Coordinates of N, CA and C in Angstrom, one line a residue:
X1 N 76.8 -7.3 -118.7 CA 75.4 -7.3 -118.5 C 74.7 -6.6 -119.7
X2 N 73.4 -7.0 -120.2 CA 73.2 -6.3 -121.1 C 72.2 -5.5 -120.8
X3 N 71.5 -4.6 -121.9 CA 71.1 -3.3 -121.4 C 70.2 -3.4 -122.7
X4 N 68.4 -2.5 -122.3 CA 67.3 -2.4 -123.2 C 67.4 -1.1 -123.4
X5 N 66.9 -0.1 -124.1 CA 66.3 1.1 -124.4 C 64.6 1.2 -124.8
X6 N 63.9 1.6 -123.7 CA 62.6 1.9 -123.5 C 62.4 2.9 -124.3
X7 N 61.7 3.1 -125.2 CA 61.3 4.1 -125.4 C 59.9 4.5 -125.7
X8 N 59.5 6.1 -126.1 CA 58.1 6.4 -126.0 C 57.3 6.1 -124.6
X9 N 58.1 6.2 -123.5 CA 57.4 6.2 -122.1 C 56.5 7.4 -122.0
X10 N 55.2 7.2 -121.7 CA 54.5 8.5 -121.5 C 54.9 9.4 -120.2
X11 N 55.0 10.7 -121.0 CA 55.4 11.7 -119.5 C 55.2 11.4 -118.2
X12 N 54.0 11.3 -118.0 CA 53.2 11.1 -117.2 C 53.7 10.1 -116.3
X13 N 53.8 8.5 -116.6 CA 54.3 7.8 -116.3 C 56.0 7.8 -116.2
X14 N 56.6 8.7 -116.5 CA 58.1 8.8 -116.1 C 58.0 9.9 -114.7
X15 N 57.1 10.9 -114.7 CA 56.8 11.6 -114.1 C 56.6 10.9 -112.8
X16 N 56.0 9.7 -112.5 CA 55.9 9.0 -111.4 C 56.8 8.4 -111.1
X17 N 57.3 8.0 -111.8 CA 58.4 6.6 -111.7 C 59.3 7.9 -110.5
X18 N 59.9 8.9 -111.4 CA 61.0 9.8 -111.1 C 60.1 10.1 -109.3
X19 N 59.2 10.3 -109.2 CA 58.6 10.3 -107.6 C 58.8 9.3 -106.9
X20 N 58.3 7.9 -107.6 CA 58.6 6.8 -106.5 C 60.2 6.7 -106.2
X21 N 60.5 6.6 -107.1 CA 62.6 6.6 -107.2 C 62.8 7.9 -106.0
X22 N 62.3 9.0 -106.0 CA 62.9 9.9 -105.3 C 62.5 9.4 -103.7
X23 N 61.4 8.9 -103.6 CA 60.3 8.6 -102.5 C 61.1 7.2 -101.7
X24 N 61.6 6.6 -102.1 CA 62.6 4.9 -102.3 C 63.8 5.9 -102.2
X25 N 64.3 7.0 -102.7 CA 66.1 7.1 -102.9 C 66.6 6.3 -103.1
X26 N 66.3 6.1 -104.3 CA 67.1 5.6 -105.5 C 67.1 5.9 -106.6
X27 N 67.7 5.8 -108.2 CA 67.8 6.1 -109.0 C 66.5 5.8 -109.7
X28 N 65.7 6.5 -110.6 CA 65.1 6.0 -111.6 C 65.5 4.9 -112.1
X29 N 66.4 4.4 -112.7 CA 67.3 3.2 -113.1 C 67.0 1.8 -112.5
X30 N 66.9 2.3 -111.1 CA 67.2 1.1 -110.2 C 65.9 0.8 -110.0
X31 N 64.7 1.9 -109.9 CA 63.3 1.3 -109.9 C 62.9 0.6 -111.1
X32 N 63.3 0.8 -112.1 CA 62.9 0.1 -112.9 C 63.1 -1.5 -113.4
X33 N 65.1 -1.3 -113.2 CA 65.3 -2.9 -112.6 C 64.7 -3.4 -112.3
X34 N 63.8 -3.1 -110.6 CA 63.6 -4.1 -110.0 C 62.3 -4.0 -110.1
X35 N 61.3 -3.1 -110.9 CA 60.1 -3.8 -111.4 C 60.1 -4.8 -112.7
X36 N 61.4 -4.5 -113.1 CA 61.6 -5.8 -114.3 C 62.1 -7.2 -114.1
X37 N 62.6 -7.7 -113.2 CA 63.1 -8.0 -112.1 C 61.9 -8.9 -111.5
X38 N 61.2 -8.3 -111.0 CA 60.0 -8.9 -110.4 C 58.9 -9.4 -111.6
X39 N 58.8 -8.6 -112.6 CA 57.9 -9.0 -113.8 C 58.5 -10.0 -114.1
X40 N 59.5 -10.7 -114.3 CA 60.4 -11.6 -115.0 C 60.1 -13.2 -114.0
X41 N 60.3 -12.6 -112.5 CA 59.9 -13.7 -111.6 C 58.3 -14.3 -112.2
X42 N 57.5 -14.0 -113.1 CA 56.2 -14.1 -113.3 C 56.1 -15.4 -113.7
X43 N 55.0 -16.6 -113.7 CA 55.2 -17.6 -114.3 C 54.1 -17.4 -116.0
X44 N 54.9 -17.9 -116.7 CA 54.7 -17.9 -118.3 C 53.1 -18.8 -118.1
X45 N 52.3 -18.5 -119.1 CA 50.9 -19.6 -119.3 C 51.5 -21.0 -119.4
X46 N 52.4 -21.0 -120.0 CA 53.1 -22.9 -120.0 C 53.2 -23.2 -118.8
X47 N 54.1 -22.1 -118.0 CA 54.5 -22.3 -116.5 C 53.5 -22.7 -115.6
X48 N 52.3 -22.0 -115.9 CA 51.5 -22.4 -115.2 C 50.3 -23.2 -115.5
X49 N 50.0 -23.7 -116.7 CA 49.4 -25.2 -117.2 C 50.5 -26.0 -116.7
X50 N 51.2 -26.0 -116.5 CA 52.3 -27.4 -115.8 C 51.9 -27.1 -114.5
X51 N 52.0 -25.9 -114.1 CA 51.8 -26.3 -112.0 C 50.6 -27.0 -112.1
X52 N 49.4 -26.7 -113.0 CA 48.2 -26.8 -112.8 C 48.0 -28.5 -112.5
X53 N 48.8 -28.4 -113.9 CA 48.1 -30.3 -114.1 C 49.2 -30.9 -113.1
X54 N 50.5 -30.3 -112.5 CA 51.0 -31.3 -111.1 C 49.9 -31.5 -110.1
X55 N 49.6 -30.0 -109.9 CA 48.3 -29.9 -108.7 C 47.4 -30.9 -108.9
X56 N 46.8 -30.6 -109.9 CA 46.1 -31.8 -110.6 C 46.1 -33.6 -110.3
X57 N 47.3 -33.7 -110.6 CA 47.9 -34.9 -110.2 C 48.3 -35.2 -108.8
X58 N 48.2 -34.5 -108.2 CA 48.8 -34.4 -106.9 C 47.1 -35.0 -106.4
X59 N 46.4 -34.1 -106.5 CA 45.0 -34.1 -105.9 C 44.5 -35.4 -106.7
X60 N 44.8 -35.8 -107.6 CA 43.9 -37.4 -107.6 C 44.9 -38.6 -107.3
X61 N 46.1 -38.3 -106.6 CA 46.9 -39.2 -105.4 C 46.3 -39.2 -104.3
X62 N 45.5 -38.1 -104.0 CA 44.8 -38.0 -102.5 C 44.0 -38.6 -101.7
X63 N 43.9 -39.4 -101.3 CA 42.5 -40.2 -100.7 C 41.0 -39.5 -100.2
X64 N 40.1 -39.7 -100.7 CA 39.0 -38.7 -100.1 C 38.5 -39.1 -99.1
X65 N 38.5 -38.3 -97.9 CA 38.3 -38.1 -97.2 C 37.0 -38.2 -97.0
X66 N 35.8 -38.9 -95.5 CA 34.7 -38.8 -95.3 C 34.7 -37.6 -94.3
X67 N 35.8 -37.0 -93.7 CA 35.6 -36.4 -92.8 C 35.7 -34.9 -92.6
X68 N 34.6 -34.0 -92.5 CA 35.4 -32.6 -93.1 C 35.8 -31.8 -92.5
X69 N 36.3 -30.4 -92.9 CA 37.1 -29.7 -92.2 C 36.9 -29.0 -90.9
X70 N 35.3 -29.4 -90.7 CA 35.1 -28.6 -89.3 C 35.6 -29.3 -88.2
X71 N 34.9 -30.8 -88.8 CA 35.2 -31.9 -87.8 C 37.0 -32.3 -87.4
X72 N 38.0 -31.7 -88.2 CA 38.7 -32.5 -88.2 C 39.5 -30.7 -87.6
X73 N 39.3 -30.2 -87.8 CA 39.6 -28.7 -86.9 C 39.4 -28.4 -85.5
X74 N 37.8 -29.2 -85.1 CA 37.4 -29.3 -83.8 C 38.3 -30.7 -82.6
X75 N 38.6 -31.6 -84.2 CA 39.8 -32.3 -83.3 C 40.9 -32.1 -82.6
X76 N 41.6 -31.2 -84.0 CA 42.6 -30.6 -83.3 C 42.8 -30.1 -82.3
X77 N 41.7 -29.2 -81.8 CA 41.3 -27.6 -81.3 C 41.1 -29.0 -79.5
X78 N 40.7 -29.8 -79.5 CA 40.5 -30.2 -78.9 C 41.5 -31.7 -78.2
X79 N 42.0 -32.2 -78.9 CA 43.6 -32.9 -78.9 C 42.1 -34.6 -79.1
X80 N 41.3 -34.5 -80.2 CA 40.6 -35.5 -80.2 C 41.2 -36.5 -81.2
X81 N 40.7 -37.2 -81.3 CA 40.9 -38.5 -82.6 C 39.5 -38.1 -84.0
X82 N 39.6 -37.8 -84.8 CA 39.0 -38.0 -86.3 C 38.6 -38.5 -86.7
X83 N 39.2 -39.9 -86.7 CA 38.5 -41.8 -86.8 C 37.4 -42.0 -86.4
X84 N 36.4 -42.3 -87.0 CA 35.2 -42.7 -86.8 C 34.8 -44.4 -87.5

């Protein structure tokens, strides 16, 4: 596995870290993994200009609809038909 060295962490902020770790029990170490860990799940600006323009594309596959969401809510709510 490989391993970083952080350094120049302000007191202050090691000072909490070392509270939430005690507050969780667990090591300083281990909080930090798993907020790097979860930063890493993040999606990159590329990442997400690509979801954008799928969504994108997704939504001009869609047929537009004349019917809107109140009407077609009150259908449900009601076991009606939508079709007009």
């Amino acid at each position: 596995m490989g391993q970083i060295l952080v350094r120049k962490i302000d007191d202050a902020l090691l000072e909490r870290l070392k509270l939430l770790a005690k507050d969780r029990n667990m090591p300083v170490e281990a909080l930090a993994r798993a907020a790097l860990e979860e930063a890493a799940q993040r999606r990159t600006s590329e990442e997400t200009r690509d979801w954008l323009e799928r969504m994108e594309r997704l939504r001009a596959m869609t047929p537009a609809s004349t019917v809107d969401s109140v009407t077609i809510l009150r259908a449900m709510r009601d076991n009606n038909d939508t079709d007009d």
